[in-house]
mmCIF file with all atom_site columns, C-alpha atoms in Angstrom:
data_model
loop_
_atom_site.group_PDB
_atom_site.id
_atom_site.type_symbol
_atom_site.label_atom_id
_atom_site.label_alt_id
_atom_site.label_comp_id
_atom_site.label_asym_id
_atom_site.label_entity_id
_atom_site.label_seq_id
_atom_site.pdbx_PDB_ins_code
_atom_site.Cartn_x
_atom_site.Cartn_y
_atom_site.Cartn_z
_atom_site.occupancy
_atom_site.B_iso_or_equiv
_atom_site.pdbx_formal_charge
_atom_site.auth_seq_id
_atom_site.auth_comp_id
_atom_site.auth_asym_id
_atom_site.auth_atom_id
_atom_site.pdbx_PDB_model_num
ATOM 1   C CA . UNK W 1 1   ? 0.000   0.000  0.000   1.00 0.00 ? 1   UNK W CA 1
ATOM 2   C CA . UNK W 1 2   ? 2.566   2.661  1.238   1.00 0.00 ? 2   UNK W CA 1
ATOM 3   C CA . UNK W 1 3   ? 4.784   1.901  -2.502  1.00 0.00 ? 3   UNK W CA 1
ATOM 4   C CA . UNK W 1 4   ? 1.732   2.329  -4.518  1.00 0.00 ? 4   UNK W CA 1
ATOM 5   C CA . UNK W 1 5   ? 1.773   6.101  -4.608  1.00 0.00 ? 5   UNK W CA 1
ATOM 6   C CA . UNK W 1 6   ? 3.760   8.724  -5.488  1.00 0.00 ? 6   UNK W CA 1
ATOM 7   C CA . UNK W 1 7   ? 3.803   11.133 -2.822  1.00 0.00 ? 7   UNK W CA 1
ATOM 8   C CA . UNK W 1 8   ? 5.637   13.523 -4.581  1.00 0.00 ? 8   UNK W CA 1
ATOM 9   C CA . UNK W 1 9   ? 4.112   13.669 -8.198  1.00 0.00 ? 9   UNK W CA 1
ATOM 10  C CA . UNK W 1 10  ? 1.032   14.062 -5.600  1.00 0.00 ? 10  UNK W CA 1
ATOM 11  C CA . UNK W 1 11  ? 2.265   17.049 -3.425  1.00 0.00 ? 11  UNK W CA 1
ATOM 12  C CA . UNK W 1 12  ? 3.441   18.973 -6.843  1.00 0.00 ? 12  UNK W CA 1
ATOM 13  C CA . UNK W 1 13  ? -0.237  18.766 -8.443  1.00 0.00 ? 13  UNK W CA 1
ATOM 14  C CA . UNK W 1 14  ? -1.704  19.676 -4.850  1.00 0.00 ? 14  UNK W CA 1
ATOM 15  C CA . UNK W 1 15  ? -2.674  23.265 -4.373  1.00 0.00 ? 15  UNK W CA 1
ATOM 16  C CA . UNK W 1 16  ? -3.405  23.016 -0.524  1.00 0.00 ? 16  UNK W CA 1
ATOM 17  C CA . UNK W 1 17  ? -0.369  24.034 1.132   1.00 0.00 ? 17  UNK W CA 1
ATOM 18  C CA . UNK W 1 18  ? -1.114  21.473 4.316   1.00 0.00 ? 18  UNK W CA 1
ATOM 19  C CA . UNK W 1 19  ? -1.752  18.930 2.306   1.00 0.00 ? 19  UNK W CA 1
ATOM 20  C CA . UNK W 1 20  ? 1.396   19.161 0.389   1.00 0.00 ? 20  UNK W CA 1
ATOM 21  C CA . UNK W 1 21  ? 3.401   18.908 3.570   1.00 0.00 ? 21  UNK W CA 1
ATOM 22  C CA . UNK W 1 22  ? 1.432   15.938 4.904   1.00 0.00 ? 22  UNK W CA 1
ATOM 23  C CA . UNK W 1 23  ? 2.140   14.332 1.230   1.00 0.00 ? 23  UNK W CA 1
ATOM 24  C CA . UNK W 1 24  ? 5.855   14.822 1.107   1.00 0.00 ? 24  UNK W CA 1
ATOM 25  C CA . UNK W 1 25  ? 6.596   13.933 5.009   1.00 0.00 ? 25  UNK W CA 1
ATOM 26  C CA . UNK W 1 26  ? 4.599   10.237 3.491   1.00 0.00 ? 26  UNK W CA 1
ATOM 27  C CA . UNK W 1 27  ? 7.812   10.705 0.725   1.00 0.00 ? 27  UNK W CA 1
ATOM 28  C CA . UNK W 1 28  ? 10.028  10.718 3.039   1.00 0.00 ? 28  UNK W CA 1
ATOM 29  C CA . UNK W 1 29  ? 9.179   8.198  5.072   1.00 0.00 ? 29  UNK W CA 1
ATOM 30  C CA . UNK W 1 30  ? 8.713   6.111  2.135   1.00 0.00 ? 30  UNK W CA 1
ATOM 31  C CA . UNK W 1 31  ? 11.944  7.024  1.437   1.00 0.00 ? 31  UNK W CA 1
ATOM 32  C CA . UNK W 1 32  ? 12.784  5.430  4.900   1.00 0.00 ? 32  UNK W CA 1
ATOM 33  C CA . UNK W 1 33  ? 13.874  8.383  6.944   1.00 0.00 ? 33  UNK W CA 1
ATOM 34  C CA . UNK W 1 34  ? 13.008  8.370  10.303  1.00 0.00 ? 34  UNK W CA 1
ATOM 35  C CA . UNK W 1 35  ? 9.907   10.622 11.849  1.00 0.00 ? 35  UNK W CA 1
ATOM 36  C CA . UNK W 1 36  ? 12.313  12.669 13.510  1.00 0.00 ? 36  UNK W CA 1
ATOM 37  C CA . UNK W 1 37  ? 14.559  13.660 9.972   1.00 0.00 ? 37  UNK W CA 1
ATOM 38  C CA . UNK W 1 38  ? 11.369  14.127 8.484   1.00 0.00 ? 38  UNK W CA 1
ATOM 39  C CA . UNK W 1 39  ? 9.969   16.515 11.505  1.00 0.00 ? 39  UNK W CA 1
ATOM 40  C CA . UNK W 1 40  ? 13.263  18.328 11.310  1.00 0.00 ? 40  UNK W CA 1
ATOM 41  C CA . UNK W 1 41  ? 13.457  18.451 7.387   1.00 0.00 ? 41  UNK W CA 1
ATOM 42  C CA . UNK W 1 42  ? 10.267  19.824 7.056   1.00 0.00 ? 42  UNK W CA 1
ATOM 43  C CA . UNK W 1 43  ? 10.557  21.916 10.025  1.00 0.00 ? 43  UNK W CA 1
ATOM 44  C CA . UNK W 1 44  ? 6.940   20.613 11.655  1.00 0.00 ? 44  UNK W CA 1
ATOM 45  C CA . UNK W 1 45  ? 6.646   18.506 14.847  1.00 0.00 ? 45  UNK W CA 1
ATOM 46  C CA . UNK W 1 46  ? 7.501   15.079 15.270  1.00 0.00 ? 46  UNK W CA 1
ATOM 47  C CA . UNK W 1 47  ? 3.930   14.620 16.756  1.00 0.00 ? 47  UNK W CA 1
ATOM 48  C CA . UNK W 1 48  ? 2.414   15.691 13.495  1.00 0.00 ? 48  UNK W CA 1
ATOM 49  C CA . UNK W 1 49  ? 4.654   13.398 11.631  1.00 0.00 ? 49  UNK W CA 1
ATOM 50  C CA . UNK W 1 50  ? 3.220   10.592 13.794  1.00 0.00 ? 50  UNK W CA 1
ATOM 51  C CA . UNK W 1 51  ? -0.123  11.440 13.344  1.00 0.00 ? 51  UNK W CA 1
ATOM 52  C CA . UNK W 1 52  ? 0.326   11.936 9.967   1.00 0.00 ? 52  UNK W CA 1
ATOM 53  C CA . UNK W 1 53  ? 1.682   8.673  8.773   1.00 0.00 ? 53  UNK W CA 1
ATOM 54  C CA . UNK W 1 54  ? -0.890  6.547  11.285  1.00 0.00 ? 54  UNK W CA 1
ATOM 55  C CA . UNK W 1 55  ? -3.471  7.993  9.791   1.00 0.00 ? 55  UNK W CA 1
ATOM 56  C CA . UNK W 1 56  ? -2.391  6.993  6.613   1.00 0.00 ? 56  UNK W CA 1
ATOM 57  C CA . UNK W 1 57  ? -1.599  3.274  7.350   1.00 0.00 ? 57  UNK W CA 1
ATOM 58  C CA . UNK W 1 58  ? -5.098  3.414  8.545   1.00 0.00 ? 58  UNK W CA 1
ATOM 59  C CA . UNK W 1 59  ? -7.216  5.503  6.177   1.00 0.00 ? 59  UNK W CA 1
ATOM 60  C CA . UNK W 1 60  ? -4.819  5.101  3.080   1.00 0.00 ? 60  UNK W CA 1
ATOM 61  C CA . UNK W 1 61  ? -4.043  8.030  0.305   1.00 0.00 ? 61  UNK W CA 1
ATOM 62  C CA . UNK W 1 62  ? -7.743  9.652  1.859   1.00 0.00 ? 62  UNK W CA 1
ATOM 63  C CA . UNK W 1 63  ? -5.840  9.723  5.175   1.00 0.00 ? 63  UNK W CA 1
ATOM 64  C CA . UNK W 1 64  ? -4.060  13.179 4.629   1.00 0.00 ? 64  UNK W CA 1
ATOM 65  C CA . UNK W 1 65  ? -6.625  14.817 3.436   1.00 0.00 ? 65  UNK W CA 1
ATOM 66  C CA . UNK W 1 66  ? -7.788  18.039 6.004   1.00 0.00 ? 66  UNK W CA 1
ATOM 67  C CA . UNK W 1 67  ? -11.033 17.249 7.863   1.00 0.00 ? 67  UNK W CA 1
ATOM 68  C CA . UNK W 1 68  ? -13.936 19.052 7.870   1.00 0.00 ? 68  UNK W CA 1
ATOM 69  C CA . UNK W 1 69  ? -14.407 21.520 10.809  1.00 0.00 ? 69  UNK W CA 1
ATOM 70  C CA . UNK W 1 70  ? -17.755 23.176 11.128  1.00 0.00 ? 70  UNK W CA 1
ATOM 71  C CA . UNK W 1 71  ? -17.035 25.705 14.248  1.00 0.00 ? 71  UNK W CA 1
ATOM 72  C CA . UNK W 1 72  ? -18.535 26.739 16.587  1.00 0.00 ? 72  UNK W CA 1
ATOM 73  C CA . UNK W 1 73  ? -22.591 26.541 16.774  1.00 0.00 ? 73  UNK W CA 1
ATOM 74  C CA . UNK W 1 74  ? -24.523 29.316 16.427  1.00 0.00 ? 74  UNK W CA 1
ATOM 75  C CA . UNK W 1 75  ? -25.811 30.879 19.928  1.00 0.00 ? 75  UNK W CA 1
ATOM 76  C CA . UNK W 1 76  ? -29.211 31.768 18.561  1.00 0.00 ? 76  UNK W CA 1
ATOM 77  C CA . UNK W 1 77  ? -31.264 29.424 17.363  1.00 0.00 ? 77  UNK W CA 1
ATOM 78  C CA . UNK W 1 78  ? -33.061 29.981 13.293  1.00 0.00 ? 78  UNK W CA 1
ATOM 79  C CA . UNK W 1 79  ? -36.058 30.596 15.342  1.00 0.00 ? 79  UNK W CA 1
ATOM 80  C CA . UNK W 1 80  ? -34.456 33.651 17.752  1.00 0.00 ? 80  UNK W CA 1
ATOM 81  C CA . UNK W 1 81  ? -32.930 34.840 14.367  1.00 0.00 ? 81  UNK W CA 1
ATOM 82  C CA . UNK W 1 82  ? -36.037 35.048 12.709  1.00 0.00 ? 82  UNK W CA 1
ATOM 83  C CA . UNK W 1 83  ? -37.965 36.722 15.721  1.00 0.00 ? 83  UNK W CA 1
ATOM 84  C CA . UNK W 1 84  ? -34.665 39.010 16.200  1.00 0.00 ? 84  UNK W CA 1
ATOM 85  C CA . UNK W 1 85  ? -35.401 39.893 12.204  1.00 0.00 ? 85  UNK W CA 1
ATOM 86  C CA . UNK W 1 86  ? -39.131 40.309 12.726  1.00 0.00 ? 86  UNK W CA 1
ATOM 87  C CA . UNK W 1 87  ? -38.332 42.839 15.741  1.00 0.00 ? 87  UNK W CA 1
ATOM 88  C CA . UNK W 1 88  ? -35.725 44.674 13.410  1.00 0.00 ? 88  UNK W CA 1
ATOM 89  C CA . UNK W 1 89  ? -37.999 45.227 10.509  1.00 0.00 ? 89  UNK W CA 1
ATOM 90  C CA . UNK W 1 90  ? -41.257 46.359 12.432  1.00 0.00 ? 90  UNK W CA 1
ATOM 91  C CA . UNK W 1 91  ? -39.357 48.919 14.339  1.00 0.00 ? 91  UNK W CA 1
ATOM 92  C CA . UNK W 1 92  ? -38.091 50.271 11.030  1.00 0.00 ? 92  UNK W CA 1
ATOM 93  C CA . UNK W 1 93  ? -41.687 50.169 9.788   1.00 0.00 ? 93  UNK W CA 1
ATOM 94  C CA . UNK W 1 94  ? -42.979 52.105 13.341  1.00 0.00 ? 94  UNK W CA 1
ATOM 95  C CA . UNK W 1 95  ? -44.446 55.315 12.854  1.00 0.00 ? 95  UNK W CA 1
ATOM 96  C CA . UNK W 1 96  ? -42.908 56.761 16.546  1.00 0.00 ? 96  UNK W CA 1
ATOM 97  C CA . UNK W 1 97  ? -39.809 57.957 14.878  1.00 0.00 ? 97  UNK W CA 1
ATOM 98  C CA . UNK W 1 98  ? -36.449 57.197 16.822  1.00 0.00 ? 98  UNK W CA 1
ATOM 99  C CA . UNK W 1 99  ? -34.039 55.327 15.186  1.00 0.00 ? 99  UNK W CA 1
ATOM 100 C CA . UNK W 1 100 ? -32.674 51.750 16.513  1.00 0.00 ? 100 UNK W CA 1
ATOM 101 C CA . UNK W 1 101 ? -29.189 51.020 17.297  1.00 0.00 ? 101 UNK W CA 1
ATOM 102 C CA . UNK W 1 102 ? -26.448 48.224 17.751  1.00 0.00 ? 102 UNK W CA 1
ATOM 103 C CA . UNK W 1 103 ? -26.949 48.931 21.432  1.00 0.00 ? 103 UNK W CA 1
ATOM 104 C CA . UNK W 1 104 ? -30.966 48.919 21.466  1.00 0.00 ? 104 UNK W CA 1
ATOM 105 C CA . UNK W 1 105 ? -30.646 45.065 19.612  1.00 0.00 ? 105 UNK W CA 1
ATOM 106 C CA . UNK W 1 106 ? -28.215 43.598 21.889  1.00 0.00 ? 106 UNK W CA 1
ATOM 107 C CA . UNK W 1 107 ? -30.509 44.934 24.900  1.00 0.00 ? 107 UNK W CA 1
ATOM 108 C CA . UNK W 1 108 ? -33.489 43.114 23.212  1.00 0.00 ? 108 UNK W CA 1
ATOM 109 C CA . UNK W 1 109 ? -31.375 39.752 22.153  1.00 0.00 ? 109 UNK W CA 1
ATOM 110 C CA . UNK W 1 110 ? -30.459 39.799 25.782  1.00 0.00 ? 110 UNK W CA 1
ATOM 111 C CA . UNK W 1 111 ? -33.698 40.519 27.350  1.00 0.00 ? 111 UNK W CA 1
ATOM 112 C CA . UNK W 1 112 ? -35.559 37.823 24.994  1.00 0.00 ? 112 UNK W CA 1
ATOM 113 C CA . UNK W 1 113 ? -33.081 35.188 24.883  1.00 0.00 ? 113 UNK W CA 1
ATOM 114 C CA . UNK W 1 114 ? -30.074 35.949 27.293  1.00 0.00 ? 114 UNK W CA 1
ATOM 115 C CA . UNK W 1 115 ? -27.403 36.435 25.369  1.00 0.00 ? 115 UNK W CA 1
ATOM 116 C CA . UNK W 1 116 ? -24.878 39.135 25.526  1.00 0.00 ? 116 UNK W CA 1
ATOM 117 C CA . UNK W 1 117 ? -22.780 39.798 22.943  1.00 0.00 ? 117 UNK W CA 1
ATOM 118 C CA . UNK W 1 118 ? -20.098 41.819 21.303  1.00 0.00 ? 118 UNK W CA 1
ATOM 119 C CA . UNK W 1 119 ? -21.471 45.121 20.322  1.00 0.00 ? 119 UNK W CA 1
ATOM 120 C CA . UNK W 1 120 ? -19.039 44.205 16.690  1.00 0.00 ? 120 UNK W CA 1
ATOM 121 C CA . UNK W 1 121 ? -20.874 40.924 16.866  1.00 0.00 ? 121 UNK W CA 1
ATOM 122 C CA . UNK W 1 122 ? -24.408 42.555 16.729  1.00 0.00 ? 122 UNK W CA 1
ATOM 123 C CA . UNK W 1 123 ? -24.064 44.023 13.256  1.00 0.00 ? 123 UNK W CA 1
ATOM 124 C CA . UNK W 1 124 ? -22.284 40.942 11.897  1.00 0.00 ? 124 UNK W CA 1
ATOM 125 C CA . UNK W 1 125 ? -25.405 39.087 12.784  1.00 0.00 ? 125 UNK W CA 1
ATOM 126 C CA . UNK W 1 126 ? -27.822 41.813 11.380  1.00 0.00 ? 126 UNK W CA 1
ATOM 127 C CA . UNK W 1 127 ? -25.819 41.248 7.999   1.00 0.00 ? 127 UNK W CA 1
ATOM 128 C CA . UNK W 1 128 ? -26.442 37.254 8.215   1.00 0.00 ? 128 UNK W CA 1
ATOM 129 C CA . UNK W 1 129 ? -29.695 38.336 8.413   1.00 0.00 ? 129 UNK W CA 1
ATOM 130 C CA . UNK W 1 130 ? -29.744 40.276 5.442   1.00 0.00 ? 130 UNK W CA 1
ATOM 131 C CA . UNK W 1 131 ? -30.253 43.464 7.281   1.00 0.00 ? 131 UNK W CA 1
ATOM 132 C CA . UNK W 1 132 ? -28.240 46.814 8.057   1.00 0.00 ? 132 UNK W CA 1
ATOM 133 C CA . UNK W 1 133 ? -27.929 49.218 10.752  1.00 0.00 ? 133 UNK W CA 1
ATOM 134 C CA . UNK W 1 134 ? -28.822 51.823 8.211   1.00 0.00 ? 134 UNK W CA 1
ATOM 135 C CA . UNK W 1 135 ? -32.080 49.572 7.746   1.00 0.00 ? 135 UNK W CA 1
ATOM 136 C CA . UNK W 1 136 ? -33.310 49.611 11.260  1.00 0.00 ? 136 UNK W CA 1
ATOM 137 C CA . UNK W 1 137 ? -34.108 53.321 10.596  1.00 0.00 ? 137 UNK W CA 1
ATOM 138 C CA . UNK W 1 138 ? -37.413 53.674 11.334  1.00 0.00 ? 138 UNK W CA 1
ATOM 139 C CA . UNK W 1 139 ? -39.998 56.382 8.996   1.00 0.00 ? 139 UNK W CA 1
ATOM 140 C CA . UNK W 1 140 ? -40.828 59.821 9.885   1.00 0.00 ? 140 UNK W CA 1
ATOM 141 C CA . UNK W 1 141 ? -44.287 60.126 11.077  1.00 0.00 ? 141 UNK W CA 1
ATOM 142 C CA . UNK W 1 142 ? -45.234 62.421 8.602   1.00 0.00 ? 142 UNK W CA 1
ATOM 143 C CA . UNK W 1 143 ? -43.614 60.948 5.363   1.00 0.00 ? 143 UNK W CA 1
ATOM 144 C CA . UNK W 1 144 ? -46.025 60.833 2.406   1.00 0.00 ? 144 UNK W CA 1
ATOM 145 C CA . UNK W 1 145 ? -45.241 58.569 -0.995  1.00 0.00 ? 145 UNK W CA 1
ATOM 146 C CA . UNK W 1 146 ? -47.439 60.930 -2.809  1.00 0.00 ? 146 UNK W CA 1
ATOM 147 C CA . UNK W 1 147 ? -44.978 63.723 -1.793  1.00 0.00 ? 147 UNK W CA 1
ATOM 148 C CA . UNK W 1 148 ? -41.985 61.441 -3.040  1.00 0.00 ? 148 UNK W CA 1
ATOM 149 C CA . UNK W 1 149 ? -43.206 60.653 -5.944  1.00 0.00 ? 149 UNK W CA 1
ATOM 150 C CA . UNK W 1 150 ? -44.243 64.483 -7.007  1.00 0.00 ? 150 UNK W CA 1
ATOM 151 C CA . UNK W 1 151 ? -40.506 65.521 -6.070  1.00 0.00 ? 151 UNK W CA 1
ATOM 152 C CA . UNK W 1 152 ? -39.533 63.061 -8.282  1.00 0.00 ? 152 UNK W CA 1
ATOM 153 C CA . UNK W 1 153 ? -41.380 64.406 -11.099 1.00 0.00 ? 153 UNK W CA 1
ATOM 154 C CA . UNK W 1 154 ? -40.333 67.776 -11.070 1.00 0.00 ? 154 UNK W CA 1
ATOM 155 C CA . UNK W 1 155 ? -36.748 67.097 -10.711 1.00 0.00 ? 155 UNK W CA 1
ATOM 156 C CA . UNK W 1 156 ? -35.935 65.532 -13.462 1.00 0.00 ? 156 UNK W CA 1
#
């Protein structure tokens, strides 16, 4: 199994730079150099070297390949989002004027659900959401589309 592939015809057609190293410390020990020459050749760890060639003799040529890692989990749930979302957009749509902040959503996603976060964090979820903080500006009481669309008219 270990003489069937090239490791290095493989690392020079791979474009993932981690991979590449996993595939040529295989070359080398292939080559029959010892895990620490290959660790200190390729300037990694000895541990990774280990784990690197067990994981081949176990999982073959699919062995080096990187793992997927999804992160962490989300802290609200699709359902908070969407009532977060729902609160956003009807206090844009309120006729009382005011305008809502970063600040005034964390406050609410705290109250409701209690979780604090980052103000930063705030607007990165209002942009998962498809949202803005210029959008949760809400309409003056007195704005008329009539109006608009007359000023329109007249200035072009």
């Amino acid at each position: 199994m270990l003489h069937d592939a090239d490791f290095v015809q493989l690392a020079r057609r791979e474009s993932r730079a981690r991979k590449r190293i996993r595939l040529l410390a295989l070359a080398h020990f292939k080559e029959g150099k010892s895990r620490t020459a290959i660790a200190n050749t390729l300037k990694v760890s000895r541990g990774s070297v280990n784990k690197w060639v067990a994981t081949f003799l176990q999982h073959g040529i699919e062995g080096p390949n990187d793992k997927y890692s999804p992160g962490r989990p989300p802290t609200l749930s699709q359902a908070q989002h969407r009532q977060l979302s729902d609160f956003v957009e009807a206090h844009s749509l309120s006729e009382q004027g005011g305008r809502l902040t970063g600040a005034d959503i964390n406050r609410y996603i705290q109250c409701e659900f209690g979780v604090v976060y980052e103000p930063s964090h705030i607007y990165r979820i209002l942009k998962q959401l498809g949202l803005s903080w210029i959008s949760s500006r809400s309409r003056h009481p007195q704005q008329s589309q009539a109006v608009q669309n007359e000023f329109k008219k007249t200035t072009d």
